[in-house]
Structure formats: C-alpha cells, structure tokens
C-alpha cells in the first residue's frame, strides 16, 4: 500500500465482490475516492507512472476479465445532494457516488418529476450519463443539465452541458468517443416540481390499469414490474441475483435490414420501433427467444435469467470466460438465424 497526496493506493484488490456479476480478477492498483481532491490525486498518481486509470461505480454494468485489470481502479465514493430553484424548475445536483435509486426516491418524495421511471436501477449517479441510463419511458438525457467531470487528459475540471454529452440510446460521448477520458464528479438534473409522471410505457400503463397516477404510485409500479423481472437488487432472488441487468442492447438497424430480419423470422408481427432518423429498433429479447434460447437455460455455471431473457446470470463457480463464451453463443446464434449481431451493453474490462 502506498500513500500519494490525498489517496492511499492499495495493490491487488479483488474486483468481483465489487460488481453485481461477481466474476473476474483483481485490480493491480486500487483507490477509493471520497472527494474531488482524491480523484485529482489518483489521476496524478496514474499519470506519473503511465498507468491506465479506470473508474468504478457500483459495478452493475461491468464485466471484469479473469486475469484482472492492469490499471489503477478508482472507486467513486463522493457523496452529497444539493438543489436550487430556477424559473419554476428544480436543478438537483448529485455527487457521483450517490446511490442512484436514493436520488430517485428523494426526488419522488419531494414531488419533483423527471426521474420516477428510472426507479430501481442499480449503481451510482456518476455512471448515469455514461450509457444514458434509461427505462420505462425515461432516459437521464431527458433531464441532465450538465456533468461536472475531471478531464484526465488535462487534469482540469470540465463542466459539460447536456448538448456536449452526445447522448443516444444507451450511449454518450463518454462511452463512445472518449471512453475513460472523463471521471464524472457530479451530475445536475432539471426536474419539474409538481409535474406529472411520465406514463408512456405500455407495461407501466397496464400496471396502473390505464389511469393517471402520482409520482409515488409510478415509482411503486416501476419497482413492482422490475422486481417481477429480477431487475432490482433488493430482492432475495438467489437464482437471478448475479447479472449486469440486460446483457444485450436492442439493435438499431436501417429500414432495409429491418425488412430482411422480419423476412428471416417469418413473422410480420416482429416487434419493431421506428426511430426519428428512419432506422428501426428491434427487440433483442424477442430475437434471442426466436433463435431458440429459453429463460433459465444454462451452460455450466452461466445462463439466462429465469425471469428476463436479456439478463445473463453467473452462478456459483462461473468465470468471466464462461460468461463471455455464453454471450458469444447467443450473439452467434442470433446472427446465424436473423443476420443481425447483438452488441453487449456492459463495459468489459481487460478481456
Ligand atoms: C439488475 C440490474 C438492472 C439494470 N437495469 C438497468 C436499466 O433498466 N437501465 C439501464 O440503463 N441500466 C440498467 N442496468 C445497468 C446499470 O445498473 C447501469 O448502467 C448503471 O448506471 C451502472 O452504474 P454503476 O455505478 O454500477 O457503474 P459501473 O458498473 O461501476 O460502471 C459502468 C461504466 O461506467 C463507468 N463509470 C462509472 N462511474 C463513473 C464515473 N463517476 N465517471 C466516469 N465513468 C464512470 C465505468 O468506468 C464503466 O465504464 C441494470 C443493472 C442491473 C444489475
């Protein structure tokens, strides 16, 4: 263990217990950052030694290689919530280490609309802009005003407005163009005091019986739907507990490819959602099931969730290599049958 400035750097820290999938090796170096000074110090430590820097939040969207990660892993533990009222709206700023669902719960309790459908998503605030977290009719890009981040290339703090974040479906410039460059320190969301909940998603509407609802009722509905799919971490569900949530993104293809996939499935009722740019989003879960996979199916210690086709679950004895081999088999079989290759949603370190 070495101490550098505001941080103590530990060596060979097991990462599997710090992720929800629970597989993979150790971080070569590891630091827990409880304030911005510690993040600066960690960046300086890595910079001086030419060691790559990796940022760990709640580990709920991460797959770590069995051999571990040859980098300084900074676990984000910055806390704090502040808000200000501005022209009828509320700007809520959360430090990157705040648990995401606590922030959603606090906003719903105060009657601030904008995050209610994102209830129950695991992880920390700092990761929400990375893949533009979304569910049940909302994405954080609907409410993000700005992201405060350390630019590891320059060592400077950047205040990045939403327009500069390059948000797209489960994507952003943080993930796509500059992976690993920015360490998110805080995120500001613009919420609507007294606003109505977003009730656009069919599952939520069905659950509420088509009636209007309060923010609190909408949060409860979303949590109930998610729990039934084992898509929260707060339930005693030993079978499906270890996952990254959805392992595959819904593919977005051009119109011609969507026609070709429909033809290959032989089912004109294939789910498809036209996008504003003319492309078409397909259902990864539907394609996986049509390619012959069933919920709960296992190969050794890895399988699909018994309650959600998109979740790849690690059981006792699983290694990362097994998880990735299982995922590849799903990708290969879907591609062979329908000509579309699924992309993984989680970030994969070191494999
Ligand atoms: C049961 C379950 C259900 C889920 N449901 C959903 C869902 O409905 N919708 C959805 O979008 N996601 C979902 N997820 C995925 C996951 O919870 C989200 O992507 C979440 O935002 C990840 O947060 P985290 O703190 O765990 O990030 P981590 O897994 O720790 O990190 C993920 C990525 O973000 C980077 N990162 C994390 N924090 C920072 C930071 N402060 N600065 C810079 N980079 C950072 C990491 O380096 C890594 O590349 C689900 C996961 C699980 C296990």
CSV table of C-alpha atoms and ligand atoms in Angstrom, one decimal:
chain,number,residue,atom,x,y,z
A,1,UNK,CA,0.0,0.0,0.0
A,2,UNK,CA,1.4,3.5,-0.9
A,3,UNK,CA,0.1,6.9,0.1
A,4,UNK,CA,0.2,9.7,-2.6
A,5,UNK,CA,-1.2,13.1,-1.8
A,6,UNK,CA,-4.8,12.6,-0.7
A,7,UNK,CA,-5.1,8.9,-1.5
A,8,UNK,CA,-3.9,5.6,-0.3
A,9,UNK,CA,-3.2,3.2,-3.2
A,10,UNK,CA,-3.8,-0.5,-2.4
A,11,UNK,CA,-2.5,-3.4,-4.5
A,12,UNK,CA,-4.2,-6.4,-6.0
A,13,UNK,CA,-7.7,-5.7,-4.8
A,14,UNK,CA,-10.4,-8.3,-5.8
A,15,UNK,CA,-13.0,-6.6,-8.0
A,16,UNK,CA,-15.5,-9.5,-8.3
A,17,UNK,CA,-17.2,-8.6,-4.9
A,18,UNK,CA,-17.5,-5.0,-6.1
A,19,UNK,CA,-19.5,-5.9,-9.2
A,20,UNK,CA,-23.1,-7.3,-9.4
A,21,UNK,CA,-22.0,-10.1,-11.8
A,22,UNK,CA,-19.4,-11.2,-9.2
A,23,UNK,CA,-16.8,-12.6,-11.6
A,24,UNK,CA,-13.3,-11.6,-12.7
A,25,UNK,CA,-9.9,-10.9,-11.2
A,26,UNK,CA,-8.2,-8.1,-9.2
A,27,UNK,CA,-7.2,-4.5,-9.8
A,28,UNK,CA,-3.4,-4.1,-10.0
A,29,UNK,CA,-3.9,-0.9,-8.0
A,30,UNK,CA,-6.9,0.5,-6.3
A,31,UNK,CA,-8.1,3.7,-4.6
A,32,UNK,CA,-11.3,4.8,-3.1
A,33,UNK,CA,-12.0,8.5,-3.7
A,34,UNK,CA,-14.3,10.2,-1.2
A,35,UNK,CA,-13.7,13.7,-2.5
A,36,UNK,CA,-12.6,15.6,-5.6
A,37,UNK,CA,-9.1,16.1,-4.2
A,38,UNK,CA,-8.7,12.3,-4.0
A,39,UNK,CA,-9.8,11.9,-7.7
A,40,UNK,CA,-7.2,14.5,-8.7
A,41,UNK,CA,-4.5,12.8,-6.7
A,42,UNK,CA,-5.4,9.4,-8.2
A,43,UNK,CA,-5.2,10.8,-11.7
A,44,UNK,CA,-1.8,12.4,-10.8
A,45,UNK,CA,-0.5,9.1,-9.4
A,46,UNK,CA,-1.6,7.2,-12.5
A,47,UNK,CA,-0.3,9.9,-14.9
A,48,UNK,CA,3.2,10.0,-13.3
A,49,UNK,CA,3.5,6.2,-13.6
A,50,UNK,CA,1.9,5.9,-17.0
A,51,UNK,CA,-0.7,3.6,-15.6
A,52,UNK,CA,-4.2,3.5,-17.1
A,53,UNK,CA,-7.0,4.8,-14.9
A,54,UNK,CA,-10.3,3.0,-14.7
A,55,UNK,CA,-13.4,4.3,-12.9
A,56,UNK,CA,-15.6,2.0,-10.8
A,57,UNK,CA,-19.1,3.0,-9.6
A,58,UNK,CA,-21.5,0.4,-8.3
A,59,UNK,CA,-20.1,-2.3,-10.6
A,60,UNK,CA,-23.6,-3.1,-12.1
A,61,UNK,CA,-22.6,-2.6,-15.7
A,62,UNK,CA,-19.2,-4.1,-15.7
A,63,UNK,CA,-17.6,-7.4,-16.7
A,64,UNK,CA,-14.0,-7.9,-15.3
A,65,UNK,CA,-11.6,-10.2,-17.1
A,66,UNK,CA,-10.5,-13.3,-15.1
A,67,UNK,CA,-6.9,-12.0,-15.3
A,68,UNK,CA,-7.9,-8.8,-13.7
A,69,UNK,CA,-7.2,-5.2,-14.7
A,70,UNK,CA,-3.7,-3.8,-15.1
A,71,UNK,CA,-4.7,-0.3,-14.1
A,72,UNK,CA,-5.4,2.0,-11.2
A,73,UNK,CA,-9.1,1.5,-10.4
A,74,UNK,CA,-10.7,4.5,-8.7
A,75,UNK,CA,-13.8,3.6,-6.8
A,76,UNK,CA,-16.0,6.7,-6.7
A,77,UNK,CA,-17.4,7.4,-3.2
A,78,UNK,CA,-18.1,11.2,-3.4
A,79,UNK,CA,-21.4,12.0,-1.7
A,80,UNK,CA,-23.8,15.0,-1.5
A,81,UNK,CA,-27.0,16.3,-2.8
A,82,UNK,CA,-27.9,20.0,-3.4
A,83,UNK,CA,-30.7,21.7,-5.2
A,84,UNK,CA,-31.7,25.2,-6.3
A,85,UNK,CA,-35.0,26.5,-7.7
A,86,UNK,CA,-34.8,28.1,-11.1
A,87,UNK,CA,-37.6,29.6,-13.1
A,88,UNK,CA,-40.2,27.1,-11.9
A,89,UNK,CA,-37.9,24.1,-12.2
A,90,UNK,CA,-35.5,22.5,-9.7
A,91,UNK,CA,-31.9,21.8,-10.5
A,92,UNK,CA,-30.8,18.8,-8.5
A,93,UNK,CA,-27.0,18.2,-8.3
A,94,UNK,CA,-25.9,14.8,-7.0
A,95,UNK,CA,-22.3,13.8,-6.4
A,96,UNK,CA,-21.1,10.9,-8.5
A,97,UNK,CA,-21.0,8.4,-5.6
A,98,UNK,CA,-24.6,8.9,-4.5
A,99,UNK,CA,-26.6,5.6,-5.0
A,100,UNK,CA,-28.8,6.3,-8.0
A,101,UNK,CA,-32.1,4.9,-6.5
A,102,UNK,CA,-31.8,7.0,-3.4
A,103,UNK,CA,-31.6,10.1,-5.6
A,104,UNK,CA,-34.7,8.9,-7.5
A,105,UNK,CA,-36.5,8.2,-4.2
A,106,UNK,CA,-35.6,11.7,-2.8
A,107,UNK,CA,-36.9,13.4,-6.0
A,108,UNK,CA,-40.2,11.5,-5.9
A,109,UNK,CA,-40.7,12.2,-2.2
A,110,UNK,CA,-40.3,15.9,-2.9
A,111,UNK,CA,-42.7,15.8,-5.8
A,112,UNK,CA,-40.1,16.6,-8.5
A,113,UNK,CA,-41.0,14.8,-11.7
A,114,UNK,CA,-38.4,13.6,-14.2
A,115,UNK,CA,-36.7,10.5,-12.7
A,116,UNK,CA,-39.6,8.4,-11.4
A,117,UNK,CA,-39.5,5.8,-14.2
A,118,UNK,CA,-35.8,5.2,-13.5
A,119,UNK,CA,-36.6,3.8,-10.1
A,120,UNK,CA,-34.7,0.6,-9.1
A,121,UNK,CA,-31.8,0.9,-11.5
A,122,UNK,CA,-28.7,-0.2,-9.6
A,123,UNK,CA,-25.4,1.8,-9.5
A,124,UNK,CA,-24.3,5.3,-8.7
A,125,UNK,CA,-25.1,8.7,-10.1
A,126,UNK,CA,-21.7,9.1,-11.9
A,127,UNK,CA,-22.5,6.3,-14.3
A,128,UNK,CA,-25.9,7.5,-15.3
A,129,UNK,CA,-24.6,9.8,-18.1
A,130,UNK,CA,-22.1,7.2,-19.3
A,131,UNK,CA,-24.7,5.0,-21.0
A,132,UNK,CA,-27.6,7.4,-20.8
A,133,UNK,CA,-29.4,5.2,-18.3
A,134,UNK,CA,-33.0,4.6,-19.3
A,135,UNK,CA,-36.0,2.5,-18.6
A,136,UNK,CA,-39.8,2.5,-18.8
A,137,UNK,CA,-40.1,5.7,-20.9
A,138,UNK,CA,-37.4,7.9,-19.4
A,139,UNK,CA,-33.7,8.4,-20.0
A,140,UNK,CA,-31.4,10.6,-18.0
A,141,UNK,CA,-30.7,12.7,-21.1
A,142,UNK,CA,-34.3,14.0,-20.7
A,143,UNK,CA,-33.3,15.8,-17.5
A,144,UNK,CA,-29.4,16.1,-17.4
A,145,UNK,CA,-28.4,19.8,-17.5
A,146,UNK,CA,-24.7,19.3,-17.1
A,147,UNK,CA,-22.0,17.0,-16.0
A,148,UNK,CA,-19.0,18.0,-13.8
A,149,UNK,CA,-16.0,15.9,-14.7
A,150,UNK,CA,-12.3,15.6,-14.3
A,151,UNK,CA,-10.7,15.5,-17.8
A,152,UNK,CA,-7.9,13.0,-17.2
A,153,UNK,CA,-6.1,14.2,-20.4
A,154,UNK,CA,-5.6,17.7,-19.0
A,155,UNK,CA,-6.1,17.3,-15.3
A,156,UNK,CA,-8.7,20.1,-15.5
A,157,UNK,CA,-12.3,20.2,-14.3
A,158,UNK,CA,-14.8,20.4,-17.2
A,159,UNK,CA,-18.5,21.5,-16.9
A,160,UNK,CA,-20.1,19.7,-19.8
A,161,UNK,CA,-23.5,20.9,-20.9
A,162,UNK,CA,-26.1,18.2,-21.9
A,163,UNK,CA,-25.6,19.2,-25.6
A,164,UNK,CA,-22.0,18.3,-25.3
A,165,UNK,CA,-22.7,14.8,-23.9
A,166,UNK,CA,-23.6,13.2,-27.2
A,167,UNK,CA,-26.5,11.3,-25.6
A,168,UNK,CA,-28.1,8.5,-27.7
A,169,UNK,CA,-29.7,5.1,-26.9
A,170,UNK,CA,-27.6,3.6,-24.0
A,171,UNK,CA,-24.7,5.7,-25.3
A,172,UNK,CA,-22.9,9.1,-24.9
A,173,UNK,CA,-19.7,10.7,-25.9
A,174,UNK,CA,-18.3,9.4,-22.5
A,175,UNK,CA,-18.8,5.9,-23.7
A,176,UNK,CA,-18.3,6.2,-27.5
A,177,UNK,CA,-15.8,8.9,-28.4
A,178,UNK,CA,-13.7,9.3,-25.3
A,179,UNK,CA,-14.0,6.2,-23.2
A,180,UNK,CA,-12.2,6.6,-19.9
A,181,UNK,CA,-11.2,10.2,-20.5
A,182,UNK,CA,-13.6,11.8,-18.1
A,183,UNK,CA,-14.2,11.0,-14.4
A,184,UNK,CA,-17.7,12.2,-13.6
A,185,UNK,CA,-17.8,14.0,-10.3
A,186,UNK,CA,-21.4,15.3,-10.2
A,187,UNK,CA,-24.4,15.4,-12.4
A,188,UNK,CA,-27.1,18.1,-12.4
A,189,UNK,CA,-30.7,17.1,-13.4
A,190,UNK,CA,-33.5,19.6,-14.2
A,191,UNK,CA,-36.8,18.4,-12.6
A,192,UNK,CA,-40.4,19.6,-12.6
A,193,UNK,CA,-41.8,20.4,-9.1
A,194,UNK,CA,-45.5,19.2,-9.0
A,195,UNK,CA,-45.0,17.8,-12.5
A,196,UNK,CA,-47.0,14.8,-13.8
A,197,UNK,CA,-45.2,11.4,-14.1
A,198,UNK,CA,-44.2,10.0,-17.4
A,199,UNK,CA,-46.7,7.3,-18.2
A,200,UNK,CA,-45.8,6.5,-21.8
A,201,UNK,CA,-44.5,2.9,-21.4
A,202,UNK,CA,-47.1,0.2,-22.1
A,203,UNK,CA,-46.0,-2.1,-19.1
A,204,UNK,CA,-46.4,0.9,-16.7
A,205,UNK,CA,-49.8,1.9,-18.2
A,206,UNK,CA,-51.0,-1.7,-18.0
A,207,UNK,CA,-49.9,-2.0,-14.4
A,208,UNK,CA,-51.8,1.2,-13.4
A,209,UNK,CA,-54.9,0.0,-15.3
A,210,UNK,CA,-54.7,2.9,-17.7
A,211,UNK,CA,-55.4,5.5,-15.0
A,212,UNK,CA,-53.4,8.6,-14.1
A,213,UNK,CA,-51.0,8.3,-11.1
A,214,UNK,CA,-48.9,10.2,-8.7
A,215,UNK,CA,-45.1,10.2,-8.9
A,216,UNK,CA,-45.0,7.8,-5.9
A,217,UNK,CA,-47.5,5.4,-7.5
A,218,UNK,CA,-45.5,5.5,-10.7
A,219,UNK,CA,-42.3,4.7,-8.7
A,220,UNK,CA,-44.1,1.8,-6.9
A,221,UNK,CA,-45.4,0.5,-10.3
A,222,UNK,CA,-42.0,0.5,-11.9
A,223,UNK,CA,-40.4,-1.2,-8.8
A,224,UNK,CA,-43.1,-3.9,-8.9
A,225,UNK,CA,-42.6,-4.5,-12.6
A,226,UNK,CA,-38.8,-4.6,-12.2
A,227,UNK,CA,-38.9,-6.9,-9.2
A,228,UNK,CA,-41.1,-9.4,-11.1
A,229,UNK,CA,-38.3,-9.5,-13.7
A,230,UNK,CA,-35.5,-9.7,-11.1
A,231,UNK,CA,-34.3,-6.3,-12.4
A,232,UNK,CA,-33.6,-4.8,-9.0
A,233,UNK,CA,-31.0,-5.8,-6.5
A,234,UNK,CA,-33.3,-5.5,-3.4
A,235,UNK,CA,-35.0,-8.9,-3.6
A,236,UNK,CA,-33.9,-12.2,-2.1
A,237,UNK,CA,-33.6,-13.9,-5.5
A,238,UNK,CA,-30.7,-16.2,-5.4
A,239,UNK,CA,-31.3,-17.7,-8.8
A,240,UNK,CA,-31.0,-14.5,-10.9
A,241,UNK,CA,-29.1,-12.3,-8.5
A,242,UNK,CA,-25.7,-12.1,-10.3
A,243,UNK,CA,-26.1,-10.2,-13.5
A,244,UNK,CA,-25.5,-6.8,-15.2
A,245,UNK,CA,-29.2,-6.4,-16.0
A,246,UNK,CA,-29.6,-6.5,-19.7
A,247,UNK,CA,-26.5,-8.0,-21.3
A,248,UNK,CA,-27.5,-7.0,-24.9
A,249,UNK,CA,-28.6,-3.8,-26.4
A,250,UNK,CA,-31.7,-3.6,-28.6
A,251,UNK,CA,-30.2,-3.5,-32.1
A,252,UNK,CA,-30.9,-0.4,-34.2
A,253,UNK,CA,-30.8,-1.2,-37.9
A,254,UNK,CA,-31.6,0.6,-41.2
A,255,UNK,CA,-35.1,0.1,-42.7
A,256,UNK,CA,-33.8,-2.4,-45.3
A,257,UNK,CA,-32.1,-4.6,-42.7
A,258,UNK,CA,-35.3,-4.5,-40.6
A,259,UNK,CA,-37.2,-5.8,-43.6
A,260,UNK,CA,-34.6,-8.6,-44.1
A,261,UNK,CA,-34.7,-9.6,-40.4
A,262,UNK,CA,-38.5,-9.7,-40.4
A,263,UNK,CA,-38.5,-11.9,-43.5
A,264,UNK,CA,-35.9,-14.2,-41.9
A,265,UNK,CA,-38.0,-14.6,-38.8
A,266,UNK,CA,-41.1,-15.3,-40.9
A,267,UNK,CA,-43.2,-13.3,-38.5
A,268,UNK,CA,-44.6,-10.0,-39.8
A,269,UNK,CA,-45.6,-9.2,-36.2
A,270,UNK,CA,-41.9,-9.0,-35.1
A,271,UNK,CA,-41.6,-6.1,-32.5
A,272,UNK,CA,-40.1,-3.1,-34.1
A,273,UNK,CA,-39.9,0.6,-33.1
A,274,UNK,CA,-39.3,3.2,-35.9
A,275,UNK,CA,-36.7,5.8,-34.8
A,276,UNK,CA,-36.8,9.5,-35.7
A,277,UNK,CA,-33.8,9.1,-38.0
A,278,UNK,CA,-35.6,6.4,-40.2
A,279,UNK,CA,-33.8,3.5,-38.6
A,280,UNK,CA,-35.7,0.8,-36.7
A,281,UNK,CA,-35.1,-0.5,-33.2
A,282,UNK,CA,-35.6,-4.3,-32.8
A,283,UNK,CA,-36.2,-6.3,-29.6
A,284,UNK,CA,-33.0,-8.2,-28.6
A,285,UNK,CA,-35.1,-10.3,-26.2
A,286,UNK,CA,-37.5,-11.4,-28.9
A,287,UNK,CA,-34.7,-12.3,-31.3
A,288,UNK,CA,-32.9,-14.3,-28.6
A,289,UNK,CA,-36.0,-16.3,-27.9
A,290,UNK,CA,-36.8,-16.8,-31.6
A,291,UNK,CA,-33.2,-18.0,-32.1
A,292,UNK,CA,-34.0,-20.9,-29.7
A,293,UNK,CA,-33.0,-19.7,-26.3
A,294,UNK,CA,-35.3,-20.1,-23.3
A,295,UNK,CA,-35.3,-18.3,-20.0
A,296,UNK,CA,-33.4,-20.1,-17.3
A,297,UNK,CA,-31.4,-22.1,-19.9
A,298,UNK,CA,-27.8,-22.8,-18.6
A,299,UNK,CA,-24.5,-23.9,-19.9
A,300,UNK,CA,-22.5,-25.0,-16.9
A,301,UNK,CA,-22.4,-22.1,-14.4
A,302,UNK,CA,-23.8,-19.4,-16.7
A,303,UNK,CA,-27.3,-19.0,-18.1
A,304,UNK,CA,-30.2,-16.7,-18.9
A,305,UNK,CA,-32.3,-15.3,-16.1
A,306,UNK,CA,-35.4,-17.3,-15.4
A,307,UNK,CA,-37.3,-14.0,-15.5
A,308,UNK,CA,-35.7,-11.9,-18.2
A,309,UNK,CA,-34.3,-13.1,-21.5
A,310,UNK,CA,-31.7,-10.3,-21.8
A,311,UNK,CA,-30.0,-11.0,-18.5
A,312,UNK,CA,-27.0,-13.3,-18.5
A,313,UNK,CA,-26.6,-14.7,-15.0
A,314,UNK,CA,-23.5,-16.1,-13.3
A,315,UNK,CA,-24.0,-19.0,-10.9
A,316,UNK,CA,-21.5,-20.4,-8.4
A,317,UNK,CA,-18.3,-21.4,-10.0
A,318,UNK,CA,-18.7,-19.2,-13.1
A,319,UNK,CA,-15.7,-17.4,-14.5
A,320,UNK,CA,-15.7,-14.4,-16.8
A,321,UNK,CA,-14.5,-16.6,-19.7
A,322,UNK,CA,-17.7,-18.7,-19.2
A,323,UNK,CA,-19.9,-15.6,-19.2
A,324,UNK,CA,-18.3,-14.2,-22.4
A,325,UNK,CA,-18.5,-17.6,-24.1
A,326,UNK,CA,-22.2,-17.9,-23.3
A,327,UNK,CA,-22.8,-14.4,-24.6
A,328,UNK,CA,-20.9,-15.1,-27.8
A,329,UNK,CA,-23.1,-18.2,-28.3
A,330,UNK,CA,-26.2,-16.1,-28.1
A,331,UNK,CA,-24.7,-13.5,-30.4
A,332,UNK,CA,-23.6,-16.2,-33.0
A,333,UNK,CA,-27.0,-18.0,-32.9
A,334,UNK,CA,-29.0,-14.8,-33.4
A,335,UNK,CA,-26.7,-13.7,-36.2
A,336,UNK,CA,-26.9,-17.0,-38.0
A,337,UNK,CA,-30.7,-17.1,-37.8
A,338,UNK,CA,-31.5,-13.5,-38.5
A,339,UNK,CA,-28.4,-11.7,-39.8
A,340,UNK,CA,-28.1,-9.2,-37.0
A,341,UNK,CA,-25.3,-9.2,-34.4
A,342,UNK,CA,-26.2,-8.2,-30.9
A,343,UNK,CA,-23.9,-5.8,-29.0
A,344,UNK,CA,-23.2,-6.3,-25.3
A,345,UNK,CA,-24.5,-3.5,-23.1
A,346,UNK,CA,-22.0,-3.8,-20.2
A,347,UNK,CA,-18.5,-2.5,-20.3
A,348,UNK,CA,-15.9,-5.2,-20.5
A,349,UNK,CA,-12.5,-4.6,-18.7
A,350,UNK,CA,-9.4,-6.4,-19.7
A,351,UNK,CA,-10.9,-9.3,-21.7
B,1,LIG,C1,-30.4,-5.9,-12.1
B,1,LIG,C2,-29.9,-4.7,-13.0
B,1,LIG,C3,-30.8,-3.9,-13.7
B,1,LIG,C4,-30.4,-2.9,-14.5
B,1,LIG,N1,-31.3,-2.2,-15.2
B,1,LIG,C5,-30.9,-1.1,-16.0
B,1,LIG,C6,-31.9,-0.3,-16.6
B,1,LIG,O1,-33.1,-0.5,-16.5
B,1,LIG,N2,-31.4,0.7,-17.4
B,1,LIG,C7,-30.1,0.9,-17.6
B,1,LIG,O2,-29.8,1.9,-18.3
B,1,LIG,N3,-29.2,0.2,-17.0
B,1,LIG,C8,-29.6,-0.8,-16.2
B,1,LIG,N4,-28.6,-1.6,-15.5
B,1,LIG,C9,-27.2,-1.4,-15.7
B,1,LIG,C10,-26.5,-0.5,-14.7
B,1,LIG,O3,-27.2,-0.5,-13.5
B,1,LIG,C11,-26.5,1.0,-15.1
B,1,LIG,O4,-25.8,1.1,-16.3
B,1,LIG,C12,-25.8,1.8,-14.0
B,1,LIG,O5,-25.8,3.2,-14.4
B,1,LIG,C13,-24.3,1.5,-13.8
B,1,LIG,O6,-23.9,2.2,-12.7
B,1,LIG,P1,-22.6,1.7,-11.8
B,1,LIG,O7,-22.3,2.8,-10.9
B,1,LIG,O8,-22.8,0.4,-11.3
B,1,LIG,O9,-21.5,1.7,-13.0
B,1,LIG,P2,-20.3,0.7,-13.1
B,1,LIG,O10,-20.8,-0.7,-13.5
B,1,LIG,O11,-19.4,0.8,-12.0
B,1,LIG,O12,-19.5,1.3,-14.4
B,1,LIG,C14,-20.1,1.2,-15.7
B,1,LIG,C15,-19.3,2.1,-16.6
B,1,LIG,O13,-19.4,3.5,-16.3
B,1,LIG,C16,-18.1,4.0,-15.9
B,1,LIG,N5,-18.3,4.9,-14.8
B,1,LIG,C17,-18.9,4.6,-13.6
B,1,LIG,N6,-18.9,5.6,-12.8
B,1,LIG,C18,-18.2,6.6,-13.5
B,1,LIG,C19,-17.8,8.0,-13.2
B,1,LIG,N7,-18.1,8.5,-12.0
B,1,LIG,N8,-17.1,8.6,-14.1
B,1,LIG,C20,-16.7,8.1,-15.3
B,1,LIG,N9,-17.1,6.8,-15.6
B,1,LIG,C21,-17.8,6.1,-14.7
B,1,LIG,C22,-17.2,2.8,-15.6
B,1,LIG,O14,-15.9,3.1,-15.9
B,1,LIG,C23,-17.8,1.8,-16.6
B,1,LIG,O15,-17.3,2.0,-17.9
B,1,LIG,C24,-29.0,-2.7,-14.7
B,1,LIG,C25,-28.1,-3.5,-14.0
B,1,LIG,C26,-28.5,-4.5,-13.1
B,1,LIG,C27,-27.5,-5.3,-12.4
